[in-house]
PDB file of C-alpha atoms in Angstrom:
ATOM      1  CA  UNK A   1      12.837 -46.886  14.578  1.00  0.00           C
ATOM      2  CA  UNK A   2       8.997 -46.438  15.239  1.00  0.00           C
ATOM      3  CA  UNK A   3       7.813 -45.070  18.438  1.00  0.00           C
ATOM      4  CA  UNK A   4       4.543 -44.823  19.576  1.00  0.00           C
ATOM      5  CA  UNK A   5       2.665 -41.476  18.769  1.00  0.00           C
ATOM      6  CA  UNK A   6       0.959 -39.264  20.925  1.00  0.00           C
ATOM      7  CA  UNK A   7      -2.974 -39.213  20.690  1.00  0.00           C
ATOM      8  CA  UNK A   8      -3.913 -36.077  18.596  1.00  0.00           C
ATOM      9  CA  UNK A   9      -7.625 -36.051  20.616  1.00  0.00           C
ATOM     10  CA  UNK A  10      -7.779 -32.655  22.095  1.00  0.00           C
ATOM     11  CA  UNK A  11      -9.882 -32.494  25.168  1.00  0.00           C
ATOM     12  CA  UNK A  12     -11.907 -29.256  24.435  1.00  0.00           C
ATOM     13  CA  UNK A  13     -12.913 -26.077  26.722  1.00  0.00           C
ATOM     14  CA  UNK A  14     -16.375 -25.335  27.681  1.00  0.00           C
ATOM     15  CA  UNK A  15     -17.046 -22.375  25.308  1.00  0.00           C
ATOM     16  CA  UNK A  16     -18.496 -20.536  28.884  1.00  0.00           C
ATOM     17  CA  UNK A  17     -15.004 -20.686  29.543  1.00  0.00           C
ATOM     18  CA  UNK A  18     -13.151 -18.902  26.331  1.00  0.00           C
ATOM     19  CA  UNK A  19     -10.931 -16.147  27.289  1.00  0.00           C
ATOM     20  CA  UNK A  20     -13.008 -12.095  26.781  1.00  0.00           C
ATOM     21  CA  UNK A  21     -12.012 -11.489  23.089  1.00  0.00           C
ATOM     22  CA  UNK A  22     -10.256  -7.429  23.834  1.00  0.00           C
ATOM     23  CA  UNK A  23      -9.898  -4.717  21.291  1.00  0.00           C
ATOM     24  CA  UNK A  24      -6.097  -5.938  20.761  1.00  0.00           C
ATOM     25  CA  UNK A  25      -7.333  -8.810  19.429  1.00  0.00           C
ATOM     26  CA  UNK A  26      -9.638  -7.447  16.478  1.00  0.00           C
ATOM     27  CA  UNK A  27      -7.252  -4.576  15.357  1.00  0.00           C
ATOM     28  CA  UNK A  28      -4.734  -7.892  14.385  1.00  0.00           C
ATOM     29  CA  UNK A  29      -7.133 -10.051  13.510  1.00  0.00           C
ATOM     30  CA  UNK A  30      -7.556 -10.747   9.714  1.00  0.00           C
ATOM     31  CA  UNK A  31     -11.112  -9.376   8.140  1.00  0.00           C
ATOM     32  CA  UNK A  32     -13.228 -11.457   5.715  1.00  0.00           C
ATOM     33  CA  UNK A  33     -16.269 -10.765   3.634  1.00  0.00           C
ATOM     34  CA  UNK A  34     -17.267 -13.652   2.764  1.00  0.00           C
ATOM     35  CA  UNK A  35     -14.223 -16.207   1.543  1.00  0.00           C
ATOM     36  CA  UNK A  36     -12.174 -13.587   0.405  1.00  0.00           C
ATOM     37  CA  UNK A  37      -9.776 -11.312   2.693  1.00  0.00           C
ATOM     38  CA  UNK A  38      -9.868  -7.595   2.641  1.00  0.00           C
ATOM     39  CA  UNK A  39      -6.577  -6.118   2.382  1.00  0.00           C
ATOM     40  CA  UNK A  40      -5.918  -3.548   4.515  1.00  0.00           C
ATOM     41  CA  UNK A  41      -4.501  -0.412   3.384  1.00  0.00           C
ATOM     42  CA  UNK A  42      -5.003   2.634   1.426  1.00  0.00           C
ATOM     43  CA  UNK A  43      -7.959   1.851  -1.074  1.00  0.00           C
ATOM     44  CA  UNK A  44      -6.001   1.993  -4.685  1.00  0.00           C
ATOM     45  CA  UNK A  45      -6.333   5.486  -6.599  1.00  0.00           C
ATOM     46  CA  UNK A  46      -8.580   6.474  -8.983  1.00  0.00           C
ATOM     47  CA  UNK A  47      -6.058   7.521 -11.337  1.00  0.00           C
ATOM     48  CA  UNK A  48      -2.970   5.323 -11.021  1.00  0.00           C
ATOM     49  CA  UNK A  49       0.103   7.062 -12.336  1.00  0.00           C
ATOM     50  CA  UNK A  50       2.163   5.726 -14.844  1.00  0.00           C
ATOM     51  CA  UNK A  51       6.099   4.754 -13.767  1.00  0.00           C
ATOM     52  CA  UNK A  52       8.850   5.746 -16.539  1.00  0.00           C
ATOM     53  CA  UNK A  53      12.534   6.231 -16.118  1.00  0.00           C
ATOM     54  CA  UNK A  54      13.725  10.050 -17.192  1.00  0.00           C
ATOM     55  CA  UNK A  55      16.915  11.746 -17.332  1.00  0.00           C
ATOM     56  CA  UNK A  56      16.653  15.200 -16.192  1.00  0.00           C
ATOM     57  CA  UNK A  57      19.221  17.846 -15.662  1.00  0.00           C
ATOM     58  CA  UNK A  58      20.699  18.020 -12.281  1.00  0.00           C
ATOM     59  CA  UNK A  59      20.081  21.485 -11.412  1.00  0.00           C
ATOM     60  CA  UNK A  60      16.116  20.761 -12.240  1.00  0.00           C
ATOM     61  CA  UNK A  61      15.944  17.957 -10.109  1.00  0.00           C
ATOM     62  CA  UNK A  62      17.875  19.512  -7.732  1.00  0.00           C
ATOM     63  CA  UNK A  63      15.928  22.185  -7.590  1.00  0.00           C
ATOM     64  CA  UNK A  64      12.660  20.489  -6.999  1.00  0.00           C
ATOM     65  CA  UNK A  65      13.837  18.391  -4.428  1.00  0.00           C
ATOM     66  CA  UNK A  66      15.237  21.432  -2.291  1.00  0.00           C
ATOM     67  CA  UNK A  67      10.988  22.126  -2.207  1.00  0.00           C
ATOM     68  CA  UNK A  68      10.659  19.218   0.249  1.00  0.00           C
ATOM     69  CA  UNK A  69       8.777  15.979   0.457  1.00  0.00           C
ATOM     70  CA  UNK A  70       6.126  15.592  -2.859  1.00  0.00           C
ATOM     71  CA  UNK A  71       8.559  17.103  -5.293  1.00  0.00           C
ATOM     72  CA  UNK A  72       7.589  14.260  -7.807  1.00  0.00           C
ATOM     73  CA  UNK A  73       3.718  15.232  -7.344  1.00  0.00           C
ATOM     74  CA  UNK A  74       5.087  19.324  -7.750  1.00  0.00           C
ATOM     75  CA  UNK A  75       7.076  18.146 -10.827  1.00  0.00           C
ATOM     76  CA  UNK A  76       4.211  16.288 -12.533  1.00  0.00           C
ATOM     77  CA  UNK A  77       1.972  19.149 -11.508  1.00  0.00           C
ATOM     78  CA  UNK A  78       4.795  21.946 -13.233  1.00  0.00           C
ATOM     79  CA  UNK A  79       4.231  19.077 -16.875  1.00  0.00           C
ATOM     80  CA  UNK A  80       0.475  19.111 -16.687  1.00  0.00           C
ATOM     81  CA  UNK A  81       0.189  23.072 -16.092  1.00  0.00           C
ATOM     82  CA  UNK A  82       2.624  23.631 -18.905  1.00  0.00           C
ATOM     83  CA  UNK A  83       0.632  21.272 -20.974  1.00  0.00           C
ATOM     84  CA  UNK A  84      -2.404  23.620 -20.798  1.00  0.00           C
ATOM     85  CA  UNK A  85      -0.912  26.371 -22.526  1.00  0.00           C
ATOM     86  CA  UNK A  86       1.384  24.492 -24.904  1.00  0.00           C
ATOM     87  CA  UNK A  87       1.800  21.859 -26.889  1.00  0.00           C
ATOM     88  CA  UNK A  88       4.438  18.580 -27.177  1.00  0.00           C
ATOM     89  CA  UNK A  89       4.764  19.800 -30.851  1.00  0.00           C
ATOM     90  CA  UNK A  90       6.181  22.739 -29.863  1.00  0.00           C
ATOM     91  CA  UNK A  91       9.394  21.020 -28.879  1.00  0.00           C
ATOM     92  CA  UNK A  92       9.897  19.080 -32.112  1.00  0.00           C
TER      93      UNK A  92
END
């Protein structure tokens, strides 16, 4: 069955007459410079840290998680401060 369309003309505003762009509006609104978007966000680290998957004892993780919130950042910071003063040879 066909029926007629409706016209897709839109009858346009008289810019004079655009609605106040507010504050709300630009802390939604999407940013560009240029053609390409800028994410928003925390800017990506200098350093980006390097996900494995390790099996530790209980008690040790334990342990650092009874510190609180960053106990991954205190356990990597524990590795790297033992690393000054010794070497992975030692273990083998």
């Amino acid at each position: 069955m066909s029926a007629n369309k409706h016209s897709t003309h839109i009858d346009w505003v008289d810019p004079d007459d655009a609605p106040e762009l507010t504050d709300e509006f630009f802390e939604i609104a999407d940013e560009f410079k240029g053609p390409q978007l800028v994410k928003r966000g925390r800017p990506k680290a200098e350093k980006v840290l390097t996900r494995i998957t390790i099996r530790l004892a209980p008690e040790v993780v334990d342990k650092f998680k009874a510190s609180g919130p960053g106990w991954q950042t205190r356990m990597n910071a524990a590795l790297a401060d033992w690393l000054k003063n010794h070497s992975p040879e030692e273990l083998s």
